[in-house]
Amino acid sequence: MIASVSGRVAALAPDSAVVEVGGVGILVHCTPGTLGTLRVGEQARLATSLVVREESLTLYGFTTDDERVVFELVQTASGVGPRLALAMLAVHAPNALRVAVAAADVKALTMVPGIGQKGAQRIILELKDKLGTPDAAVAAALNGQASKPAWREQVHSGLVGLGYSARDADEAIAIVTPEADAELAAGRTPAVAALLKAALRALSVR
């Protein structure tokens, strides 16, 4: 397996880059986000995943090793090939995908071209125990580890990570605040995972 390539960027295209390694130009398929970090003539390092088919060898490149790991893991879901996996990372960062799967956010996954509602539900079911947890703040939100000052920030971070604007996140938090306040009044810590799902529902029916 080719785990990474490092060298001078020789050319850029809408969906790929050519990186010169040892005098050989290697074609690497990338997301727009990754391509946006590259400049022709400059040195670059890309984490890579080699997809082997009978008729081809295709290399996919990523800014971080985590993107590569997620790219490979999402392909373990039925119906997800490398092209769709790359599209998922073009729309959502790795942690946003983890949040979407953990929160069963069908809407977030259907934002990816090629994924319908049934496909999103299947992906959630098959990947929920494979992708791992998001970064510490969102992981705490999904696990319900929140105090009164913290739950707002955690839900807000989760929504923004899924691609919602800060304004949308604030509006959704306002809607779910009475639910959180009721939990606190009963002496219970608000379940942030439940609040995040409620906020997503509120945004989906606007």
XYZ file of C-alpha atoms in Angstrom:
206
model
C 0.000 0.000 0.000
C 1.187 3.528 -0.764
C 0.499 5.342 2.514
C 1.711 8.779 1.426
C 3.428 10.719 -1.335
C 5.732 13.713 -0.940
C 7.124 15.885 -3.685
C 6.644 18.896 -5.898
C 3.140 19.581 -7.190
C 3.494 19.429 -10.964
C -0.115 20.025 -11.993
C -3.598 20.587 -10.612
C -6.961 19.620 -12.126
C -10.525 20.024 -10.797
C -10.451 16.596 -9.132
C -6.783 15.582 -9.011
C -3.164 16.599 -8.637
C 0.104 15.335 -10.080
C 2.902 15.038 -7.523
C 6.447 14.367 -8.710
C 8.106 11.657 -6.628
C 11.609 10.572 -7.616
C 11.168 11.951 -11.123
C 7.824 10.187 -11.619
C 4.559 12.131 -11.832
C 1.923 10.412 -9.691
C -1.751 11.205 -10.303
C -3.670 11.560 -7.048
C -7.456 12.058 -6.852
C -8.405 14.554 -4.128
C -11.313 16.460 -2.628
C -11.672 20.174 -3.485
C -10.608 20.962 0.082
C -7.349 19.073 -0.311
C -6.683 20.557 -3.742
C -7.187 24.001 -2.250
C -4.135 23.476 -0.041
C -1.836 22.660 -2.979
C 0.126 25.042 -5.197
C 1.868 24.153 -8.457
C 5.619 24.193 -7.995
C 5.471 23.860 -4.219
C 6.295 20.837 -2.089
C 3.419 18.833 -0.644
C 2.732 15.702 1.366
C -0.503 13.785 0.925
C -1.729 10.821 2.921
C -2.875 8.326 0.308
C -5.008 5.250 -0.200
C -4.440 2.934 -3.146
C -7.563 1.322 -4.627
C -6.772 -1.751 -6.695
C -9.123 -2.961 -9.413
C -8.571 -5.512 -12.170
C -8.357 -2.778 -14.768
C -6.775 0.040 -12.758
C -4.700 1.268 -9.852
C -6.131 4.528 -8.465
C -4.508 6.656 -5.789
C -6.577 8.957 -3.564
C -4.909 11.716 -1.572
C -5.774 13.595 1.612
C -4.472 16.452 3.686
C -4.450 14.369 6.899
C -4.035 10.746 7.879
C -7.432 10.919 9.606
C -9.136 11.724 6.304
C -7.502 8.672 4.748
C -8.619 6.461 7.637
C -12.217 7.668 7.342
C -12.091 7.301 3.541
C -11.176 3.639 3.940
C -13.637 2.947 6.770
C -16.709 4.368 5.024
C -16.067 2.009 2.120
C -16.859 -0.917 4.423
C -20.516 0.157 4.211
C -22.592 -1.521 1.500
C -22.762 0.481 -1.708
C -19.971 2.900 -0.791
C -17.087 2.835 -3.244
C -14.054 5.115 -3.416
C -15.767 7.789 -5.495
C -18.676 8.086 -3.063
C -16.308 7.947 -0.093
C -14.357 10.848 -1.596
C -17.607 12.759 -2.143
C -18.504 12.251 1.518
C -15.217 13.821 2.572
C -15.692 16.615 0.054
C -18.912 17.582 1.835
C -18.073 16.714 5.456
C -14.849 16.745 7.449
C -14.029 13.477 9.274
C -15.422 14.650 12.616
C -18.586 15.945 10.947
C -19.130 12.479 9.458
C -18.588 10.928 12.877
C -21.163 13.285 14.391
C -23.644 12.579 11.582
C -23.354 8.821 12.051
C -23.409 8.986 15.862
C -26.444 11.296 15.845
C -28.184 9.311 13.069
C -28.435 12.518 11.042
C -29.898 11.343 7.750
C -30.214 14.908 6.464
C -26.483 15.550 6.818
C -25.575 12.409 4.890
C -28.068 13.081 2.104
C -26.240 16.370 1.482
C -23.643 14.169 -0.246
C -24.431 13.696 -3.960
C -25.278 10.047 -4.549
C -26.641 9.306 -1.073
C -30.406 9.069 -0.680
C -32.428 8.567 2.477
C -32.283 4.778 2.416
C -28.588 4.845 1.647
C -27.974 7.240 4.538
C -29.883 4.989 6.920
C -27.854 1.988 5.790
C -24.582 3.863 6.198
C -25.544 4.931 9.720
C -26.449 1.374 10.662
C -23.281 -0.160 9.246
C -20.790 2.485 10.381
C -22.052 3.426 13.828
C -19.510 1.183 15.572
C -16.648 1.691 13.112
C -15.895 5.384 12.700
C -14.860 6.045 16.282
C -15.632 9.182 18.242
C -15.243 12.816 17.180
C -12.858 15.204 18.915
C -13.170 15.685 22.671
C -15.779 18.455 22.669
C -18.204 16.733 20.307
C -17.532 13.330 21.842
C -18.553 14.744 25.197
C -21.720 16.101 23.614
C -22.653 12.766 22.096
C -21.942 10.930 25.362
C -24.041 13.353 27.377
C -21.127 14.553 29.503
C -22.337 18.089 29.956
C -22.931 20.611 32.657
C -25.241 23.601 32.369
C -22.619 25.965 30.883
C -21.219 23.319 28.547
C -24.177 21.828 26.715
C -24.846 24.917 24.591
C -21.276 25.030 23.285
C -21.254 21.288 22.610
C -24.530 21.281 20.668
C -23.427 24.411 18.817
C -20.100 22.792 17.861
C -21.884 19.663 16.674
C -24.273 21.612 14.442
C -21.576 23.827 12.956
C -19.443 20.735 12.343
C -22.320 19.296 10.316
C -22.361 22.331 8.053
C -25.071 24.476 9.640
C -24.388 28.182 10.037
C -23.752 29.697 13.464
C -27.094 31.494 13.165
C -28.951 28.242 12.442
C -27.193 26.628 15.412
C -28.222 29.489 17.697
C -31.845 29.222 16.549
C -31.911 25.473 17.146
C -30.365 25.887 20.604
C -33.082 28.395 21.492
C -35.694 25.792 20.557
C -34.193 23.012 22.686
C -33.289 25.209 25.685
C -36.627 24.561 27.484
C -35.923 20.813 27.266
C -32.469 21.305 28.787
C -33.847 23.608 31.471
C -36.456 21.016 32.411
C -33.728 18.424 32.907
C -31.750 20.794 35.104
C -34.858 21.685 37.129
C -35.356 17.969 37.788
C -31.786 17.687 39.023
C -30.542 15.809 35.978
C -27.644 16.628 33.658
C -28.960 17.444 30.183
C -28.396 14.579 27.750
C -26.490 16.421 25.038
C -26.891 13.623 22.493
C -30.673 13.946 22.836
C -30.477 17.729 22.608
C -28.343 17.494 19.479
C -30.885 15.186 17.841
C -33.727 17.510 18.878
C -31.853 20.474 17.402
C -31.351 18.577 14.132
C -35.072 17.754 14.011
C -35.919 21.407 14.581
C -33.672 22.467 11.717
C -35.077 19.828 9.368
C -38.691 21.028 9.722
C -38.100 24.733 9.322
